Amino acid sequence: MSGNGEMMPDHKNRDRRSYILTLSCPNRPGIVAAISHTLFELGGDIAGAQQFDERESRIFFMRVVFSVPADGIARGGLDVALARVAARFSMKWSLRENPRPTRTVIMVSRFDHCLVDLLYRWRIGELAIEPVAIIANHPRQTYAHIDLDGIAFHYLPVTAATRGEQEARIADIVRETDAELVVLARYMQILSDGMSEWLAGRCINIHHSFLPGFKGAKPYHQAFARGVKLIGATAHFVTPDLDEGPIIEQDVERITHADSPDDLIRKGRDIERRVLARAVRYFTECRVIPNGHKTIVFNP
């Protein structure tokens, strides 16, 4: 059982199949009852449910973890039954097998701390991802010290003149690998508006976030020069608006006058690692539901 009372799937139990249902719709009475009744009729057993009614927009959000008998209704039947409920309430919804690793493309530049952290968490089973490709704008020898464990590596250098061609190749890799998620693990190149729109809702970026926000070169040195008391990091969905996509996760750490620029960089990398890892985990566990310029995140 997880911290919020949600029963985790028993990998040894082959008698049931587990799913995660997420949905959003205009709020009105009867939504929870309709979902619960439909799942009951299908032989479903609800292991955990979280819901939120945003009063400002009057939009209702819900995440349900449930299981059905392995020899019961097939996936197609579930989709048909849930589609009927969705039509009644004008729902946006998705259904995902649980657990199932999320096919993930990781993009990286010279700084590799987030890449290394994601691969470590994947190897120990902490992150339910399946890395299907690593894309870098630096050659493979830049990462010679990293065990990529057979993951396909693609060196795709980019210049202003070749950006279109490079992004076309990125899109090919995403399609060829059936990737469900693209993670910019300190990928220090700006995606075009077209690429950002194509990856909408399935591309997560990590960047430093300070008060005030320091942009451009050497942000930690800028922060040091201004005597900041907090540094932080933000993980968000990528949109054409640079670093302004819907926020998934953030964290901060205290800084004192005794901290040097190198201290800020070291602490900043730690924050970036953990914030990105949390955001990826929330995505793979279907805890993130888009809400316009924001997100609803059902934390564990």
mmCIF file of C-alpha atoms in Angstrom:
data_model
loop_
_atom_site.group_PDB
_atom_site.id
_atom_site.type_symbol
_atom_site.label_atom_id
_atom_site.label_comp_id
_atom_site.label_asym_id
_atom_site.label_seq_id
_atom_site.Cartn_x
_atom_site.Cartn_y
_atom_site.Cartn_z
ATOM 1 C CA MET A 1 0.000 0.000 0.000
ATOM 2 C CA SER A 2 1.310 3.456 -0.837
ATOM 3 C CA GLY A 3 1.298 6.456 1.455
ATOM 4 C CA ASN A 4 -2.131 7.633 0.271
ATOM 5 C CA GLY A 5 -3.766 4.269 0.868
ATOM 6 C CA GLU A 6 -3.435 3.085 -2.717
ATOM 7 C CA MET A 7 -2.757 -0.619 -3.012
ATOM 8 C CA MET A 8 0.214 -1.269 -5.227
ATOM 9 C CA PRO A 9 -0.119 -3.998 -7.869
ATOM 10 C CA ASP A 10 1.047 -7.454 -6.872
ATOM 11 C CA HIS A 11 3.385 -8.580 -9.653
ATOM 12 C CA LYS A 12 2.936 -12.191 -8.549
ATOM 13 C CA ASN A 13 -0.849 -12.035 -8.862
ATOM 14 C CA ARG A 14 -1.668 -13.249 -12.358
ATOM 15 C CA ASP A 15 -5.382 -13.492 -11.615
ATOM 16 C CA ARG A 16 -6.045 -9.797 -12.196
ATOM 17 C CA ARG A 17 -5.004 -7.071 -14.611
ATOM 18 C CA SER A 18 -4.390 -3.591 -13.232
ATOM 19 C CA TYR A 19 -5.067 -0.248 -14.941
ATOM 20 C CA ILE A 20 -4.840 3.470 -14.260
ATOM 21 C CA LEU A 21 -7.703 5.669 -15.445
ATOM 22 C CA THR A 22 -7.302 9.449 -15.572
ATOM 23 C CA LEU A 23 -9.986 11.891 -16.603
ATOM 24 C CA SER A 24 -11.111 15.497 -16.605
ATOM 25 C CA CYS A 25 -14.503 16.989 -17.409
ATOM 26 C CA PRO A 26 -16.882 19.789 -16.467
ATOM 27 C CA ASN A 27 -17.944 19.189 -12.881
ATOM 28 C CA ARG A 28 -21.480 17.977 -12.203
ATOM 29 C CA PRO A 29 -23.104 15.532 -9.793
ATOM 30 C CA GLY A 30 -22.764 11.810 -10.469
ATOM 31 C CA ILE A 31 -19.303 11.549 -12.015
ATOM 32 C CA VAL A 32 -17.730 9.439 -9.262
ATOM 33 C CA ALA A 33 -20.840 7.298 -8.980
ATOM 34 C CA ALA A 34 -20.881 6.651 -12.733
ATOM 35 C CA ILE A 35 -17.218 5.630 -12.821
ATOM 36 C CA SER A 36 -17.538 3.434 -9.739
ATOM 37 C CA HIS A 37 -20.696 1.744 -11.011
ATOM 38 C CA THR A 38 -19.201 1.091 -14.455
ATOM 39 C CA LEU A 39 -16.083 -0.485 -12.968
ATOM 40 C CA PHE A 40 -18.205 -2.566 -10.575
ATOM 41 C CA GLU A 41 -20.262 -3.913 -13.481
ATOM 42 C CA LEU A 42 -17.041 -4.877 -15.246
ATOM 43 C CA GLY A 43 -15.806 -6.818 -12.233
ATOM 44 C CA GLY A 44 -13.402 -4.060 -11.325
ATOM 45 C CA ASP A 45 -11.839 -3.616 -7.910
ATOM 46 C CA ILE A 46 -10.769 -0.036 -7.115
ATOM 47 C CA ALA A 47 -7.401 0.014 -5.340
ATOM 48 C CA GLY A 48 -7.066 3.785 -5.062
ATOM 49 C CA ALA A 49 -8.798 6.943 -6.213
ATOM 50 C CA GLN A 50 -7.892 10.630 -6.091
ATOM 51 C CA GLN A 51 -10.036 13.505 -7.267
ATOM 52 C CA PHE A 52 -10.010 17.283 -7.405
ATOM 53 C CA ASP A 53 -12.661 19.867 -8.236
ATOM 54 C CA GLU A 54 -11.101 23.130 -9.415
ATOM 55 C CA ARG A 55 -13.614 25.713 -8.340
ATOM 56 C CA GLU A 56 -12.356 28.498 -10.606
ATOM 57 C CA SER A 57 -12.868 26.550 -13.841
ATOM 58 C CA ARG A 58 -15.390 24.044 -12.445
ATOM 59 C CA ILE A 59 -13.363 21.243 -14.009
ATOM 60 C CA PHE A 60 -13.265 17.885 -12.245
ATOM 61 C CA PHE A 61 -10.123 15.732 -12.302
ATOM 62 C CA MET A 62 -9.760 12.103 -11.226
ATOM 63 C CA ARG A 63 -7.207 9.293 -11.126
ATOM 64 C CA VAL A 64 -8.372 5.743 -10.443
ATOM 65 C CA VAL A 65 -6.260 2.613 -9.997
ATOM 66 C CA PHE A 66 -8.312 -0.547 -10.476
ATOM 67 C CA SER A 67 -8.038 -4.171 -11.504
ATOM 68 C CA VAL A 68 -10.265 -6.646 -13.311
ATOM 69 C CA PRO A 69 -10.106 -10.452 -13.432
ATOM 70 C CA ALA A 70 -7.482 -11.676 -15.891
ATOM 71 C CA ASP A 71 -10.047 -13.931 -17.525
ATOM 72 C CA GLY A 72 -12.712 -11.190 -17.512
ATOM 73 C CA ILE A 73 -13.354 -8.276 -19.831
ATOM 74 C CA ALA A 74 -10.638 -7.567 -22.400
ATOM 75 C CA ARG A 75 -8.957 -4.194 -22.872
ATOM 76 C CA GLY A 76 -11.166 -3.394 -25.851
ATOM 77 C CA GLY A 77 -14.273 -3.954 -23.757
ATOM 78 C CA LEU A 78 -12.971 -1.640 -21.064
ATOM 79 C CA ASP A 79 -12.386 1.074 -23.633
ATOM 80 C CA VAL A 80 -15.926 0.747 -25.004
ATOM 81 C CA ALA A 81 -17.539 0.833 -21.554
ATOM 82 C CA LEU A 82 -15.503 3.800 -20.364
ATOM 83 C CA ALA A 83 -16.104 5.652 -23.637
ATOM 84 C CA ARG A 84 -19.846 5.490 -22.924
ATOM 85 C CA VAL A 85 -19.356 7.149 -19.541
ATOM 86 C CA ALA A 86 -16.970 9.683 -21.057
ATOM 87 C CA ALA A 87 -19.547 10.672 -23.662
ATOM 88 C CA ARG A 88 -22.177 11.312 -20.950
ATOM 89 C CA PHE A 89 -19.907 13.682 -19.049
ATOM 90 C CA SER A 90 -17.817 15.171 -21.924
ATOM 91 C CA MET A 91 -14.670 13.647 -20.452
ATOM 92 C CA LYS A 92 -11.109 13.711 -21.644
ATOM 93 C CA TRP A 93 -9.735 10.408 -20.451
ATOM 94 C CA SER A 94 -6.963 7.877 -20.811
ATOM 95 C CA LEU A 95 -6.476 4.295 -19.675
ATOM 96 C CA ARG A 96 -3.085 2.707 -19.107
ATOM 97 C CA GLU A 97 -1.987 -0.767 -18.083
ATOM 98 C CA ASN A 98 -0.385 -0.805 -14.645
ATOM 99 C CA PRO A 99 2.462 -1.422 -14.340
ATOM 100 C CA ARG A 100 3.906 -0.910 -17.799
ATOM 101 C CA PRO A 101 7.215 0.860 -18.418
ATOM 102 C CA THR A 102 6.960 4.133 -20.315
ATOM 103 C CA ARG A 103 8.966 4.055 -23.532
ATOM 104 C CA THR A 104 11.279 7.051 -23.108
ATOM 105 C CA VAL A 105 13.712 9.020 -25.250
ATOM 106 C CA ILE A 106 16.288 10.971 -23.228
ATOM 107 C CA MET A 107 17.958 14.008 -24.774
ATOM 108 C CA VAL A 108 21.163 15.418 -23.302
ATOM 109 C CA SER A 109 23.932 17.934 -23.893
ATOM 110 C CA ARG A 110 27.308 18.217 -22.195
ATOM 111 C CA PHE A 111 26.043 18.190 -18.599
ATOM 112 C CA ASP A 112 25.148 14.561 -17.896
ATOM 113 C CA HIS A 113 24.118 14.524 -14.223
ATOM 114 C CA CYS A 114 20.402 14.209 -14.984
ATOM 115 C CA LEU A 115 21.011 11.490 -17.584
ATOM 116 C CA VAL A 116 23.116 9.463 -15.149
ATOM 117 C CA ASP A 117 20.511 9.859 -12.411
ATOM 118 C CA LEU A 118 17.615 8.752 -14.616
ATOM 119 C CA LEU A 119 19.522 5.684 -15.807
ATOM 120 C CA TYR A 120 20.447 4.761 -12.227
ATOM 121 C CA ARG A 121 16.852 5.075 -11.016
ATOM 122 C CA TRP A 122 15.722 3.001 -14.003
ATOM 123 C CA ARG A 123 18.261 0.244 -13.301
ATOM 124 C CA ILE A 124 17.252 -0.116 -9.640
ATOM 125 C CA GLY A 125 13.554 -0.172 -10.547
ATOM 126 C CA GLU A 126 12.687 3.199 -9.051
ATOM 127 C CA LEU A 127 11.500 4.658 -12.357
ATOM 128 C CA ALA A 128 9.124 2.707 -14.561
ATOM 129 C CA ILE A 129 10.695 3.832 -17.812
ATOM 130 C CA GLU A 130 12.086 1.894 -20.742
ATOM 131 C CA PRO A 131 14.863 4.004 -22.275
ATOM 132 C CA VAL A 132 14.544 3.357 -26.002
ATOM 133 C CA ALA A 133 17.021 5.985 -27.224
ATOM 134 C CA ILE A 134 19.466 8.624 -26.068
ATOM 135 C CA ILE A 135 19.863 11.664 -28.296
ATOM 136 C CA ALA A 136 22.804 13.999 -27.759
ATOM 137 C CA ASN A 137 24.248 17.002 -29.544
ATOM 138 C CA HIS A 138 27.718 15.907 -28.363
ATOM 139 C CA PRO A 139 29.560 12.766 -29.610
ATOM 140 C CA ARG A 140 29.455 9.425 -27.796
ATOM 141 C CA GLN A 141 32.958 9.867 -26.333
ATOM 142 C CA THR A 142 31.632 12.771 -24.259
ATOM 143 C CA TYR A 143 29.754 10.140 -22.254
ATOM 144 C CA ALA A 144 32.403 7.400 -22.401
ATOM 145 C CA HIS A 145 32.309 7.070 -18.603
ATOM 146 C CA ILE A 146 28.587 6.202 -18.637
ATOM 147 C CA ASP A 147 27.314 2.641 -19.063
ATOM 148 C CA LEU A 148 24.412 3.064 -21.478
ATOM 149 C CA ASP A 149 23.527 -0.615 -21.108
ATOM 150 C CA GLY A 150 22.889 -1.161 -24.806
ATOM 151 C CA ILE A 151 20.528 1.779 -25.215
ATOM 152 C CA ALA A 152 20.662 3.146 -28.762
ATOM 153 C CA PHE A 153 22.750 6.333 -28.862
ATOM 154 C CA HIS A 154 22.186 8.980 -31.522
ATOM 155 C CA TYR A 155 24.665 11.801 -32.039
ATOM 156 C CA LEU A 156 22.720 14.616 -33.657
ATOM 157 C CA PRO A 157 24.753 17.834 -33.740
ATOM 158 C CA VAL A 158 22.796 20.969 -34.500
ATOM 159 C CA THR A 159 23.414 24.448 -35.870
ATOM 160 C CA ALA A 160 21.014 27.178 -36.856
ATOM 161 C CA ALA A 161 21.317 25.997 -40.454
ATOM 162 C CA THR A 162 20.692 22.312 -39.673
ATOM 163 C CA ARG A 163 18.026 22.604 -36.953
ATOM 164 C CA GLY A 164 15.187 21.562 -39.227
ATOM 165 C CA GLU A 165 17.022 18.487 -40.452
ATOM 166 C CA GLN A 166 18.111 17.554 -36.928
ATOM 167 C CA GLU A 167 14.598 17.875 -35.526
ATOM 168 C CA ALA A 168 13.202 15.803 -38.383
ATOM 169 C CA ARG A 169 15.591 13.027 -37.329
ATOM 170 C CA ILE A 170 14.507 13.413 -33.698
ATOM 171 C CA ALA A 171 10.897 13.009 -34.787
ATOM 172 C CA ASP A 172 11.822 9.892 -36.773
ATOM 173 C CA ILE A 173 13.478 8.348 -33.691
ATOM 174 C CA VAL A 174 10.453 9.124 -31.513
ATOM 175 C CA ARG A 175 8.144 7.499 -34.057
ATOM 176 C CA GLU A 176 10.410 4.512 -34.787
ATOM 177 C CA THR A 177 10.763 3.680 -31.074
ATOM 178 C CA ASP A 178 7.076 4.293 -30.254
ATOM 179 C CA ALA A 179 8.295 6.620 -27.510
ATOM 180 C CA GLU A 180 5.623 7.883 -25.141
ATOM 181 C CA LEU A 181 7.835 10.388 -23.334
ATOM 182 C CA VAL A 182 10.759 12.622 -24.287
ATOM 183 C CA VAL A 183 12.910 13.938 -21.434
ATOM 184 C CA LEU A 184 15.192 16.925 -21.924
ATOM 185 C CA ALA A 185 17.793 15.956 -19.329
ATOM 186 C CA ARG A 186 19.673 19.265 -19.470
ATOM 187 C CA TYR A 187 19.446 19.325 -23.261
ATOM 188 C CA MET A 188 20.758 22.820 -23.882
ATOM 189 C CA GLN A 189 19.134 23.476 -27.240
ATOM 190 C CA ILE A 190 15.867 25.282 -27.871
ATOM 191 C CA LEU A 191 13.285 23.214 -29.723
ATOM 192 C CA SER A 192 11.417 24.890 -32.550
ATOM 193 C CA ASP A 193 7.787 25.881 -32.083
ATOM 194 C CA GLY A 194 6.749 23.107 -34.447
ATOM 195 C CA MET A 195 8.663 20.438 -32.537
ATOM 196 C CA SER A 196 7.382 21.741 -29.207
ATOM 197 C CA GLU A 197 3.799 21.580 -30.433
ATOM 198 C CA TRP A 198 4.303 18.074 -31.859
ATOM 199 C CA LEU A 199 5.609 16.870 -28.481
ATOM 200 C CA ALA A 200 2.938 18.683 -26.465
ATOM 201 C CA GLY A 201 2.060 16.855 -23.269
ATOM 202 C CA ARG A 202 4.812 14.255 -23.658
ATOM 203 C CA CYS A 203 8.056 16.223 -23.363
ATOM 204 C CA ILE A 204 9.467 17.216 -19.965
ATOM 205 C CA ASN A 205 12.236 19.765 -19.451
ATOM 206 C CA ILE A 206 14.320 20.630 -16.383
ATOM 207 C CA HIS A 207 15.830 24.048 -15.778
ATOM 208 C CA HIS A 208 17.132 26.180 -12.953
ATOM 209 C CA SER A 209 14.599 28.558 -11.436
ATOM 210 C CA PHE A 210 15.734 31.384 -9.225
ATOM 211 C CA LEU A 211 14.133 34.391 -7.615
ATOM 212 C CA PRO A 212 14.655 36.474 -9.649
ATOM 213 C CA GLY A 213 14.948 34.311 -12.758
ATOM 214 C CA PHE A 214 18.457 34.400 -14.180
ATOM 215 C CA LYS A 215 18.599 33.689 -17.895
ATOM 216 C CA GLY A 216 21.512 33.326 -20.249
ATOM 217 C CA ALA A 217 25.039 32.190 -19.480
ATOM 218 C CA LYS A 218 26.230 31.122 -16.022
ATOM 219 C CA PRO A 219 22.948 31.455 -14.106
ATOM 220 C CA TYR A 220 24.520 30.214 -10.872
ATOM 221 C CA HIS A 221 27.204 32.883 -11.091
ATOM 222 C CA GLN A 222 24.474 35.485 -11.659
ATOM 223 C CA ALA A 223 22.649 34.175 -8.613
ATOM 224 C CA PHE A 224 25.814 34.347 -6.536
ATOM 225 C CA ALA A 225 26.431 37.935 -7.624
ATOM 226 C CA ARG A 226 22.931 38.885 -6.490
ATOM 227 C CA GLY A 227 23.282 37.158 -3.123
ATOM 228 C CA VAL A 228 20.295 34.865 -3.487
ATOM 229 C CA LYS A 229 18.958 33.038 -0.442
ATOM 230 C CA LEU A 230 17.226 30.271 -2.378
ATOM 231 C CA ILE A 231 18.066 28.340 -5.525
ATOM 232 C CA GLY A 232 15.735 25.916 -7.202
ATOM 233 C CA ALA A 233 14.727 23.887 -10.227
ATOM 234 C CA THR A 234 11.542 23.436 -12.217
ATOM 235 C CA ALA A 235 10.352 20.492 -14.310
ATOM 236 C CA HIS A 236 7.687 21.401 -16.821
ATOM 237 C CA PHE A 237 6.091 20.356 -20.071
ATOM 238 C CA VAL A 238 7.742 21.853 -23.131
ATOM 239 C CA THR A 239 5.725 24.435 -25.083
ATOM 240 C CA PRO A 240 6.639 27.029 -27.721
ATOM 241 C CA ASP A 241 6.864 29.563 -24.866
ATOM 242 C CA LEU A 242 10.432 29.034 -23.676
ATOM 243 C CA ASP A 243 10.610 27.694 -20.104
ATOM 244 C CA GLU A 244 6.997 28.706 -19.470
ATOM 245 C CA GLY A 245 5.222 25.377 -19.983
ATOM 246 C CA PRO A 246 2.861 23.833 -17.417
ATOM 247 C CA ILE A 247 4.831 23.116 -14.235
ATOM 248 C CA ILE A 248 4.966 19.532 -12.969
ATOM 249 C CA GLU A 249 7.401 19.747 -10.042
ATOM 250 C CA GLN A 250 9.646 22.267 -8.275
ATOM 251 C CA ASP A 251 12.033 22.332 -5.353
ATOM 252 C CA VAL A 252 14.370 24.793 -3.647
ATOM 253 C CA GLU A 253 17.360 24.808 -1.337
ATOM 254 C CA ARG A 254 18.656 27.472 1.037
ATOM 255 C CA ILE A 255 21.822 29.380 0.210
ATOM 256 C CA THR A 256 23.977 31.472 2.538
ATOM 257 C CA HIS A 257 26.602 34.144 2.069
ATOM 258 C CA ALA A 258 29.261 31.467 2.657
ATOM 259 C CA ASP A 259 28.307 29.517 -0.485
ATOM 260 C CA SER A 260 30.585 29.999 -3.493
ATOM 261 C CA PRO A 261 29.470 29.791 -7.148
ATOM 262 C CA ASP A 262 30.786 26.213 -7.177
ATOM 263 C CA ASP A 263 28.621 25.429 -4.125
ATOM 264 C CA LEU A 264 25.583 26.791 -5.933
ATOM 265 C CA ILE A 265 26.353 24.673 -8.999
ATOM 266 C CA ARG A 266 26.767 21.555 -6.861
ATOM 267 C CA LYS A 267 23.553 22.158 -4.939
ATOM 268 C CA GLY A 268 21.750 23.132 -8.125
ATOM 269 C CA ARG A 269 22.649 19.859 -9.812
ATOM 270 C CA ASP A 270 21.267 17.928 -6.853
ATOM 271 C CA ILE A 271 17.981 19.835 -7.067
ATOM 272 C CA GLU A 272 17.760 19.362 -10.833
ATOM 273 C CA ARG A 273 18.268 15.611 -10.497
ATOM 274 C CA ARG A 274 15.599 15.038 -7.906
ATOM 275 C CA VAL A 275 13.044 17.408 -9.429
ATOM 276 C CA LEU A 276 13.361 15.824 -12.873
ATOM 277 C CA ALA A 277 13.179 12.309 -11.429
ATOM 278 C CA ARG A 278 9.983 13.167 -9.555
ATOM 279 C CA ALA A 279 8.396 14.710 -12.641
ATOM 280 C CA VAL A 280 9.234 11.662 -14.747
ATOM 281 C CA ARG A 281 7.858 9.346 -12.057
ATOM 282 C CA TYR A 282 4.622 11.327 -11.794
ATOM 283 C CA PHE A 283 4.247 11.122 -15.577
ATOM 284 C CA THR A 284 4.881 7.370 -15.746
ATOM 285 C CA GLU A 285 2.396 6.778 -12.911
ATOM 286 C CA CYS A 286 -0.260 8.865 -14.701
ATOM 287 C CA ARG A 287 -0.367 11.390 -11.879
ATOM 288 C CA VAL A 288 -0.161 14.444 -14.152
ATOM 289 C CA ILE A 289 -3.257 15.807 -15.880
ATOM 290 C CA PRO A 290 -2.944 18.923 -18.080
ATOM 291 C CA ASN A 291 -5.089 21.880 -17.032
ATOM 292 C CA GLY A 292 -4.525 24.688 -19.509
ATOM 293 C CA HIS A 293 -1.357 26.534 -18.521
ATOM 294 C CA LYS A 294 -1.143 24.442 -15.336
ATOM 295 C CA THR A 295 -1.185 20.799 -14.323
ATOM 296 C CA ILE A 296 -3.022 18.769 -11.742
ATOM 297 C CA VAL A 297 -0.510 16.460 -10.035
ATOM 298 C CA PHE A 298 -1.893 13.719 -7.803
ATOM 299 C CA ASN A 299 1.134 13.168 -5.576
ATOM 300 C CA PRO A 300 1.719 9.771 -3.959
#
